[in-house]
Coordinates of C-alpha atoms in Angstrom, one line a residue:
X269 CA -41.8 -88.0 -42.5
X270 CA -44.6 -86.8 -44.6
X271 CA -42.2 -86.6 -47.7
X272 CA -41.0 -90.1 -46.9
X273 CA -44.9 -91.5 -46.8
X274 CA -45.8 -89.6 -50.0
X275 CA -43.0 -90.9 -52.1
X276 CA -43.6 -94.7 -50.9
X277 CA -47.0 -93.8 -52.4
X278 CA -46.4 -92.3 -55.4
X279 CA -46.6 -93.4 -58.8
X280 CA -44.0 -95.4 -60.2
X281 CA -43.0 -93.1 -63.4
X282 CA -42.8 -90.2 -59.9
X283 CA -40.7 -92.7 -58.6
X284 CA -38.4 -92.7 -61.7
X285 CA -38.3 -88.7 -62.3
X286 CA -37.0 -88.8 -58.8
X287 CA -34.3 -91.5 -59.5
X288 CA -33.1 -89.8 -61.9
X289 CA -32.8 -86.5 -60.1
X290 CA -31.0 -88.7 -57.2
X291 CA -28.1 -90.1 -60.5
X292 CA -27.6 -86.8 -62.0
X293 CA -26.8 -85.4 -58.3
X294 CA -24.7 -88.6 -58.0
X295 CA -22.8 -87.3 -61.3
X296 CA -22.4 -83.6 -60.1
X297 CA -21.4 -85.1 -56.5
X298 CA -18.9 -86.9 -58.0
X299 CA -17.4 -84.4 -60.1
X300 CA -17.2 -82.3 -57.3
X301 CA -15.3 -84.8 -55.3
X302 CA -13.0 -85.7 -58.5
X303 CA -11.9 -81.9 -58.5
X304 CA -11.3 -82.0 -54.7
X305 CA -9.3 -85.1 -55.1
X306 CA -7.2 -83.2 -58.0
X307 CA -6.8 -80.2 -55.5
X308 CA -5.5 -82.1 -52.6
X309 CA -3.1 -84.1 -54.9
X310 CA -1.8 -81.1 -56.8
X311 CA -1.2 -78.1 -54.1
X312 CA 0.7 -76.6 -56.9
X313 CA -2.0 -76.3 -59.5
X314 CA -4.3 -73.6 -57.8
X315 CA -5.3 -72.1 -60.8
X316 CA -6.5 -75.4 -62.9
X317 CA -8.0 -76.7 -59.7
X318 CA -10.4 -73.4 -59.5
X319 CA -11.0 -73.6 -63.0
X320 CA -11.8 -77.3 -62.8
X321 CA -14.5 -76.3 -59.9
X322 CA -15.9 -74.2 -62.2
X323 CA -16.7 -76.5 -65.1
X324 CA -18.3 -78.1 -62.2
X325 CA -21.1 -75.7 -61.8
X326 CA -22.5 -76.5 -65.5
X327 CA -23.7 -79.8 -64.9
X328 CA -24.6 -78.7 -61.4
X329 CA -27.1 -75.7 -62.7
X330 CA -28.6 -78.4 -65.4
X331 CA -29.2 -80.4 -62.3
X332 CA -30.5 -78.3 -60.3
X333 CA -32.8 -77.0 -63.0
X334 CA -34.4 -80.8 -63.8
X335 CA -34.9 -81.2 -59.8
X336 CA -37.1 -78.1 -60.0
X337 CA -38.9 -79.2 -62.8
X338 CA -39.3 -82.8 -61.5
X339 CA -40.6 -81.3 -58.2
X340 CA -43.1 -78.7 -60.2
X341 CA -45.2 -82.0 -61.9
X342 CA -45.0 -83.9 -58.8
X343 CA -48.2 -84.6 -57.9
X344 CA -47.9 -85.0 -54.0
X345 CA -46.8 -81.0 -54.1
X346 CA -49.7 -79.6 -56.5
X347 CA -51.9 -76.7 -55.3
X348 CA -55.1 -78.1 -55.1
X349 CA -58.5 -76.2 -53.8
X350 CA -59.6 -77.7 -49.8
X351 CA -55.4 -78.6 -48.8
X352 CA -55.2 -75.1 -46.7
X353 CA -58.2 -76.2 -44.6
X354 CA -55.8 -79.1 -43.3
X355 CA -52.4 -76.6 -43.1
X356 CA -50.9 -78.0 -46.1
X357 CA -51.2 -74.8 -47.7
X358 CA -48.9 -72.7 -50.9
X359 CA -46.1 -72.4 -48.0
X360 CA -46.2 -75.7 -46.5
X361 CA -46.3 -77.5 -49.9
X362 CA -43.2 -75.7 -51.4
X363 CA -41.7 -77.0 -47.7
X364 CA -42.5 -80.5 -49.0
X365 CA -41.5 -79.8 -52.1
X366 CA -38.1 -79.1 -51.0
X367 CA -37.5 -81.7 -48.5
X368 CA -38.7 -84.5 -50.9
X369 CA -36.0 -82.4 -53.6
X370 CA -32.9 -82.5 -50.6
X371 CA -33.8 -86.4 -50.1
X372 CA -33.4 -87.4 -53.9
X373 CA -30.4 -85.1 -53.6
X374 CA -28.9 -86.3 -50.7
X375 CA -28.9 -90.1 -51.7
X376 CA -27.6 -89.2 -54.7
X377 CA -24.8 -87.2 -52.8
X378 CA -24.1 -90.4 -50.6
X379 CA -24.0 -92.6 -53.5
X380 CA -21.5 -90.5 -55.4
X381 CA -19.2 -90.4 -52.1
X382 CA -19.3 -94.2 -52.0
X383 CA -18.3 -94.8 -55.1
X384 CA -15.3 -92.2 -55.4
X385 CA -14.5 -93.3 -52.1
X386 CA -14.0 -97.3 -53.7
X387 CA -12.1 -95.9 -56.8
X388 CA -9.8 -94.3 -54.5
X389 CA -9.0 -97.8 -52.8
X390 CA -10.4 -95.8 -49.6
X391 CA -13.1 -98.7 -49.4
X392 CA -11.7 -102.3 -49.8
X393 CA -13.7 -105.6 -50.6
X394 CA -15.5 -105.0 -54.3
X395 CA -14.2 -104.8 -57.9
X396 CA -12.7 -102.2 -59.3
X397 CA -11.1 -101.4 -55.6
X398 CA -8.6 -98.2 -56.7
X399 CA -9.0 -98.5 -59.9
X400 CA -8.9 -95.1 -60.6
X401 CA -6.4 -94.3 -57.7
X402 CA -4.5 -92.0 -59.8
X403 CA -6.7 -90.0 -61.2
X404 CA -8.5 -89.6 -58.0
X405 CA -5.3 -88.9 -56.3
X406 CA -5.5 -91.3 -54.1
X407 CA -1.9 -90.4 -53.1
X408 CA -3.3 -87.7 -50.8
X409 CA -5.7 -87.5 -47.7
X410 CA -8.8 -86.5 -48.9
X411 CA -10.2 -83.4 -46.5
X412 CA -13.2 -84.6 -45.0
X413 CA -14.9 -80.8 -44.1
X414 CA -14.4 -80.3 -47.7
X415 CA -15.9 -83.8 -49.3
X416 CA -19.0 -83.0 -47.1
X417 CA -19.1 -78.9 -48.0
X418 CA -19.1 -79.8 -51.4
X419 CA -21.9 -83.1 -51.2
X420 CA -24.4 -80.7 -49.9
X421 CA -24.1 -78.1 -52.9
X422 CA -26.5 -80.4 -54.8
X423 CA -29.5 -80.9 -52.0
X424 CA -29.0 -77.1 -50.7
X425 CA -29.3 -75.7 -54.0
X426 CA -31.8 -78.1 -55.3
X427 CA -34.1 -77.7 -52.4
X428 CA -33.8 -73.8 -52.0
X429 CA -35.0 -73.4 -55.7
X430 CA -37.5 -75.9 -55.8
X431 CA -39.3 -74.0 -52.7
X432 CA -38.8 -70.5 -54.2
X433 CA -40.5 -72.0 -57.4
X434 CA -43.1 -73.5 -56.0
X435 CA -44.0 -71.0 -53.1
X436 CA -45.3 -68.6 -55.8
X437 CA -47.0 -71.2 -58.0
X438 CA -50.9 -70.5 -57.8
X439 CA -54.2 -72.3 -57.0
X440 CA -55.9 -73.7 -60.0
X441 CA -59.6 -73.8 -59.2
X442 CA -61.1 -77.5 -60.7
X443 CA -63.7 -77.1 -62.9
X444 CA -66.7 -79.2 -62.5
X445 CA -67.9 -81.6 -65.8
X446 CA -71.2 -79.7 -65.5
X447 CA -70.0 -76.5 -65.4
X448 CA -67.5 -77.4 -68.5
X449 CA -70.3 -78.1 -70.4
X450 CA -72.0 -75.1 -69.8
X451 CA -69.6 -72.9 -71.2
X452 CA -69.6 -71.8 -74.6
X453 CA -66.9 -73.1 -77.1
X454 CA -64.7 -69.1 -77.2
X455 CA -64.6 -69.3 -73.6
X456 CA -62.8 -72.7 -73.1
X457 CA -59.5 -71.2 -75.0
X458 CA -57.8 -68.3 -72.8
X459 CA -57.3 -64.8 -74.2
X460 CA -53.2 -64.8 -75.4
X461 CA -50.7 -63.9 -72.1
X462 CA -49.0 -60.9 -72.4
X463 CA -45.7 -60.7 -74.4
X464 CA -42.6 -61.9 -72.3
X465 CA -40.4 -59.1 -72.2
X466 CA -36.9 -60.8 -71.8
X467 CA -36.2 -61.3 -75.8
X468 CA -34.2 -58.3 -76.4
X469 CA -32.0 -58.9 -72.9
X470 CA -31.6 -62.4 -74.7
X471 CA -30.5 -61.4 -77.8
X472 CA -27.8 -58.6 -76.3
X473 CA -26.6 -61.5 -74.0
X474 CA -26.2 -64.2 -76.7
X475 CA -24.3 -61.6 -78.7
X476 CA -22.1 -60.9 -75.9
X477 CA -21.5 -64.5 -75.2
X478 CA -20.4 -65.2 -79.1
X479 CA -18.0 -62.1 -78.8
X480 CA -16.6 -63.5 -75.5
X481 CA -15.8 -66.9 -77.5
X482 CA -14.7 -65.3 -79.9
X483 CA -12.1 -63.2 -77.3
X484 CA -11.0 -66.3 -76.0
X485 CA -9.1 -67.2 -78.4
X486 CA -7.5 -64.2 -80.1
X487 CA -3.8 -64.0 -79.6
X488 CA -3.7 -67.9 -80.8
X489 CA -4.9 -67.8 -84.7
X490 CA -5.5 -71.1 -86.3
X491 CA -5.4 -73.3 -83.1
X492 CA -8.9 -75.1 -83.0
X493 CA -10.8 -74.4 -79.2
X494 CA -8.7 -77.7 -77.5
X495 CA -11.4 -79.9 -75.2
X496 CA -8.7 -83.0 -74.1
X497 CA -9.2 -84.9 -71.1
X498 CA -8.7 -82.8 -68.7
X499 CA -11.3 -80.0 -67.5
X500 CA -8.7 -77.1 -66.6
X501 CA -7.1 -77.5 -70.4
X502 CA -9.9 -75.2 -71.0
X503 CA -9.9 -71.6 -71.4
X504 CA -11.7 -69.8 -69.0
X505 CA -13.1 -67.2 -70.9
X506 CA -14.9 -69.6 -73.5
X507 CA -16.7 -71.0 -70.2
X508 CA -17.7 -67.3 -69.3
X509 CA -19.0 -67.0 -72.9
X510 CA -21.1 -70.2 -73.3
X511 CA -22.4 -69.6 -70.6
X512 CA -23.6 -66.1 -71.5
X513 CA -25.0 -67.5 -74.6
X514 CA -26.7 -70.1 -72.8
X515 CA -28.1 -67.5 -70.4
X516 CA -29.2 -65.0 -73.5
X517 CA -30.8 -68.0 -75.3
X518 CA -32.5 -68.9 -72.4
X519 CA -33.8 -65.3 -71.3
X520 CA -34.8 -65.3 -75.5
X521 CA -36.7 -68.5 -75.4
X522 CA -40.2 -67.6 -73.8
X523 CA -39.9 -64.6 -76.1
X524 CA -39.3 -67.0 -79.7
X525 CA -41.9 -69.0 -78.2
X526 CA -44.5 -66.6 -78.1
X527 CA -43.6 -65.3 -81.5
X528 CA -44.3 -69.0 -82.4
X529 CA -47.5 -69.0 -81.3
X530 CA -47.9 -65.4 -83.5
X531 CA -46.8 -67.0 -86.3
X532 CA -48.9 -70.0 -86.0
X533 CA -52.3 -67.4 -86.1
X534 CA -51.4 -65.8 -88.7
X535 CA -53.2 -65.4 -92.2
X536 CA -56.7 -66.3 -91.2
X537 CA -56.1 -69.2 -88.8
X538 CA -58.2 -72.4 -88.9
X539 CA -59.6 -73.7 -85.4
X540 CA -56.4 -76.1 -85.6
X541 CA -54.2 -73.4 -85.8
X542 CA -55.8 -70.9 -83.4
X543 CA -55.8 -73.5 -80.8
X544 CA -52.3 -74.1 -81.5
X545 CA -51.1 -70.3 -81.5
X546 CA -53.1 -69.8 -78.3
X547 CA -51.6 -73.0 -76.4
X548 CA -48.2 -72.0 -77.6
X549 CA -48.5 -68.0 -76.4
X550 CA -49.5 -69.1 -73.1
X551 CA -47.2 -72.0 -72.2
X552 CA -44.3 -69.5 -73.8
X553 CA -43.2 -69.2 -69.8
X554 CA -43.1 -72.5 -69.2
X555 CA -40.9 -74.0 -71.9
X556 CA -39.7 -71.5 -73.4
X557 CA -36.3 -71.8 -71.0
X558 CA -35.8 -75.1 -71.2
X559 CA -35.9 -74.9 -74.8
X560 CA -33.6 -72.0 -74.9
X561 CA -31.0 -74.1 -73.3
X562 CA -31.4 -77.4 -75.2
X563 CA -30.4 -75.0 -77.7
X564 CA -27.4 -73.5 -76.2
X565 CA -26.4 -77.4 -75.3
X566 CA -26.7 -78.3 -78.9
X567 CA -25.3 -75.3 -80.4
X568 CA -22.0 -76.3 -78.4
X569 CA -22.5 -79.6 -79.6
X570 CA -22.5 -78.5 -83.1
X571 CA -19.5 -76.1 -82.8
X572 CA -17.5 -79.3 -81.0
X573 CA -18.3 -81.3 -84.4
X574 CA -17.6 -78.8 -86.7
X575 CA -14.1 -78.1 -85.0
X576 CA -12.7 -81.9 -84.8
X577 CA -15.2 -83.1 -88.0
X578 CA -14.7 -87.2 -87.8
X579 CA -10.7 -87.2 -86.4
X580 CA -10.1 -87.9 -82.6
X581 CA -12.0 -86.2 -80.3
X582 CA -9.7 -86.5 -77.3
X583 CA -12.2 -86.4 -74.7
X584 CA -11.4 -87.5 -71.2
X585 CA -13.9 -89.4 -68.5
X586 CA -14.5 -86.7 -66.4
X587 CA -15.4 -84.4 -69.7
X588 CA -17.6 -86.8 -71.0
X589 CA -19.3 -87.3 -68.0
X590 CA -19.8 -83.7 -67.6
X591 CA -21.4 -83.8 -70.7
X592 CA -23.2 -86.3 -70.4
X593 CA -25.0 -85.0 -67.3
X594 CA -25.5 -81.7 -69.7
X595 CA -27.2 -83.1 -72.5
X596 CA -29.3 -85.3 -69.8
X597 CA -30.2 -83.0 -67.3
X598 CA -31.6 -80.6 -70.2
X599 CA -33.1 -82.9 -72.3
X600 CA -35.2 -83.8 -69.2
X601 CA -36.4 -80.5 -68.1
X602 CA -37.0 -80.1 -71.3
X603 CA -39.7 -83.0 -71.5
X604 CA -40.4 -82.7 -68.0
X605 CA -41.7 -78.9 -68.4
X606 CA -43.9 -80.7 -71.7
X607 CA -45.5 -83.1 -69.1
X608 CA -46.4 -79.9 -66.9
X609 CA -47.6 -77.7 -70.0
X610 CA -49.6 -81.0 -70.9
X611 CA -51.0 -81.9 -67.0
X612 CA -51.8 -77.8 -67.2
X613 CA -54.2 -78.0 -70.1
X614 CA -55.7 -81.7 -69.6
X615 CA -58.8 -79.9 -68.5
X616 CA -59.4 -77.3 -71.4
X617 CA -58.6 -80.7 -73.5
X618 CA -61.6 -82.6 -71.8
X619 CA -63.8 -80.0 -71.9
X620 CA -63.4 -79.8 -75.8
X621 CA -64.1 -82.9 -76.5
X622 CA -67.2 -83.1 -74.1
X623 CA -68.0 -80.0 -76.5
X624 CA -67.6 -82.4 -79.7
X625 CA -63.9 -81.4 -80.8
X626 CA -62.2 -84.6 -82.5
X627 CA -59.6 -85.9 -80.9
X628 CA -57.9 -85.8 -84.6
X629 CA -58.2 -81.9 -84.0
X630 CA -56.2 -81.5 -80.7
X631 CA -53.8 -84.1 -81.9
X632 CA -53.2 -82.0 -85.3
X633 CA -53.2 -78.8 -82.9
X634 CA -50.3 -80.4 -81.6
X635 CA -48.3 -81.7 -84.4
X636 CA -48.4 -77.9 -85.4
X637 CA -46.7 -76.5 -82.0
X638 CA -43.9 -79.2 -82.5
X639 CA -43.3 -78.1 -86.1
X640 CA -43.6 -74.4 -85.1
X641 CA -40.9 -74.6 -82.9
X642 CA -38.7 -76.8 -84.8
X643 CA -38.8 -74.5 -87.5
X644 CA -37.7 -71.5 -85.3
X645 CA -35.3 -73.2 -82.8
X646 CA -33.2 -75.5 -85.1
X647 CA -32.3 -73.1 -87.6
X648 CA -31.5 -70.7 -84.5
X649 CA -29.1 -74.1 -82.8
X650 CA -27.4 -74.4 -86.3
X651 CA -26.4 -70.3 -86.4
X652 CA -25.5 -69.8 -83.1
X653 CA -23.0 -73.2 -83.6
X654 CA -21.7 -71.6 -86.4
X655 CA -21.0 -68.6 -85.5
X656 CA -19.3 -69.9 -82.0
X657 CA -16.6 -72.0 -84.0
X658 CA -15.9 -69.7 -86.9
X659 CA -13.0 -68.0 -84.5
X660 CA -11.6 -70.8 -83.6
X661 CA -11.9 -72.7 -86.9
X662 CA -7.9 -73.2 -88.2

């Protein structure tokens, strides 16, 4: 009930991140139900049916990942100094936390079964009614244990690592304008965090990955990786490498990020670039992950166009949609774990300019952190692409 009363009151771009958490469960829900409805219809097709599952769990991690980071900003479940006087302490908000996650989940989740359900021609009375009958295959009884088993893979998963997030998130003290202002200018930046220590697991798992791709298709020289319309035309083993590569890129990430920030201090650093370096060595945790996968997602993107160039690209409406929810999902977390890295520092950034900083300063300071990591990250999206469709490259 108290997750129920804080979202009514919430802000409205709150609202939204939550929306969206609730349609790319709705996505995921329904791919899940799409593969049951292939099962059921096709007894015969075990195999394609367990890989089809599989592909599954893509979009459902990218979910779950952008319902953890929508729940981390959200300001209802914040830490704040005073809450565990009235009980809503680190435990009872990542309790929250997770509720208000398995709500957005679940109505996605309900939404996705009502619309598969109307495709089907299960639900009569609105347009499109079985449109998709065949696809869906409609032609057999849908088991209703397993529709519901499925539904809550979303919510369950969302919620479990939204509380585990947040349940070891800390208390941020809040600073008084007075005491700001008595501090001197080297003491509002923070000595560097310590190096993340995940970039040479990243690297060894990213190399892995590539060779797994590259495994994948030996055996079958000059037949480009095939992606048609349907998910289980796949081979299972480039799944088991991309995602391996996507793992080691995101285990490398908060690793390239700090380097970043290294890079950016380098050669008798300017205020502008000092305060860049620093921000970017100690938010290196934060979004150095998501960016890590955003570049696995494109990487795969790349390697897609440079196999089919400008022919066809037979890709069917399940595929796309998992895609779709890929690229989404990511892109998200991606500027949702900004927002946090931004909401984290608005308070060294007002107690600079009470000091006299120019706004012109922190904005340039900025500028610098975007082109840092451009400059590291593309160049990294283009190689990895590269190298993941040379094998399979006729």
């Amino acid at each position: 009930m108290l997750a129920l009363r804080l979202a009514r009151g919430s802000h409205p771009l709150v609202l939204m991140r939550r929306l969206l958490v609730a349609a790319a469960s709705a996505g995921v829900g329904f791919l899940l139900l799409c593969t049951l409805g292939y099962a059921s219809g096709h007894p015969g097709h075990s195999a394609g049916s367990v890989l089809r599952l599989l592909w599954c769990f893509v979009p459902l991690a990218a979910t779950v990942q952008f319902a953890v980071a929508v729940a981390r900003t959200d300001p209802s479940t914040r830490p704040r100094a005073g809450l565990s006087a009235v009980g809503l302490g680190p435990v009872r908000l990542s309790v929250l936390a997770a509720v208000s996650t398995a709500v957005s989940c679940t109505l996605g989740s309900m939404v996705a079964l009502l619309f598969f359900l109307h495709l089907r021609g299960d639900l009569s009375g609105l347009p499109f009614d079985g449109a998709a009958a065949g696809l869906l295959g409609a032609e057999a009884p849908l088991p209703l244990a397993a529709a519901l088993v499925l539904l809550t893979l979303v919510p369950a998963a969302a919620a479990t690592a939204s509380a585990l997030t947040l349940r070891t998130r800390p208390v941020r003290a809040t600073a008084t304008p007075e005491a700001a202002e008595d501090l001197v200018p080297d003491e509002q930046i923070p000595a560097p965090a310590a190096p993340p220590a995940g970039l040479p697991w990243g690297v060894a798992l990213t190399a892995a990955g590539l060779a797994v791709e590259a495994y994948a298709n030996r055996g079958s020289p000059g037949s480009p990786f095939p992606l048609p319309g349907k998910l289980d035309a796949t081979p299972a083993w480039v799944l088991v490498g991309w995602t391996l590569t996507a793992i080691g890129l995101a285990t490398a990430g908060p690793g390239l990020t700090y380097l970043c920030g290294r890079l950016l201090q380098a050669a008798r650093p300017g205020a502008v670039r000092l305060l860049a370096g620093r921000v970017l060595m100690d938010e290196a945790q934060r979004i150095g992950r998501p960016l890590g996968i955003v570049c696995a997602v494109v990487s795969a993107i790349v390697a897609v166009f440079a196999l089919y160039g400008t022919g066809p690209r037979p890709f069917g409406p399940l595929t796309a949609l998992g895609a779709l929810l890929v690229i989404g999902c990511t892109t998200a977390t991606l500027l949702t774990s900004a927002l946090e890295a931004k909401q984290a520092r608005a308070e060294t950034a007002r107690a600079l300019l009470r000091l006299g900083a120019p706004a012109s300063a922190l904005r340039a300071a900025t500028a610098l952190r975007a082109a840092a990591l451009l400059l590291v990250f593309a160049p990294l999206t283009w190689a990895i692409a590269e190298l993941a469709a040379l094998p399979l490259t006729p």
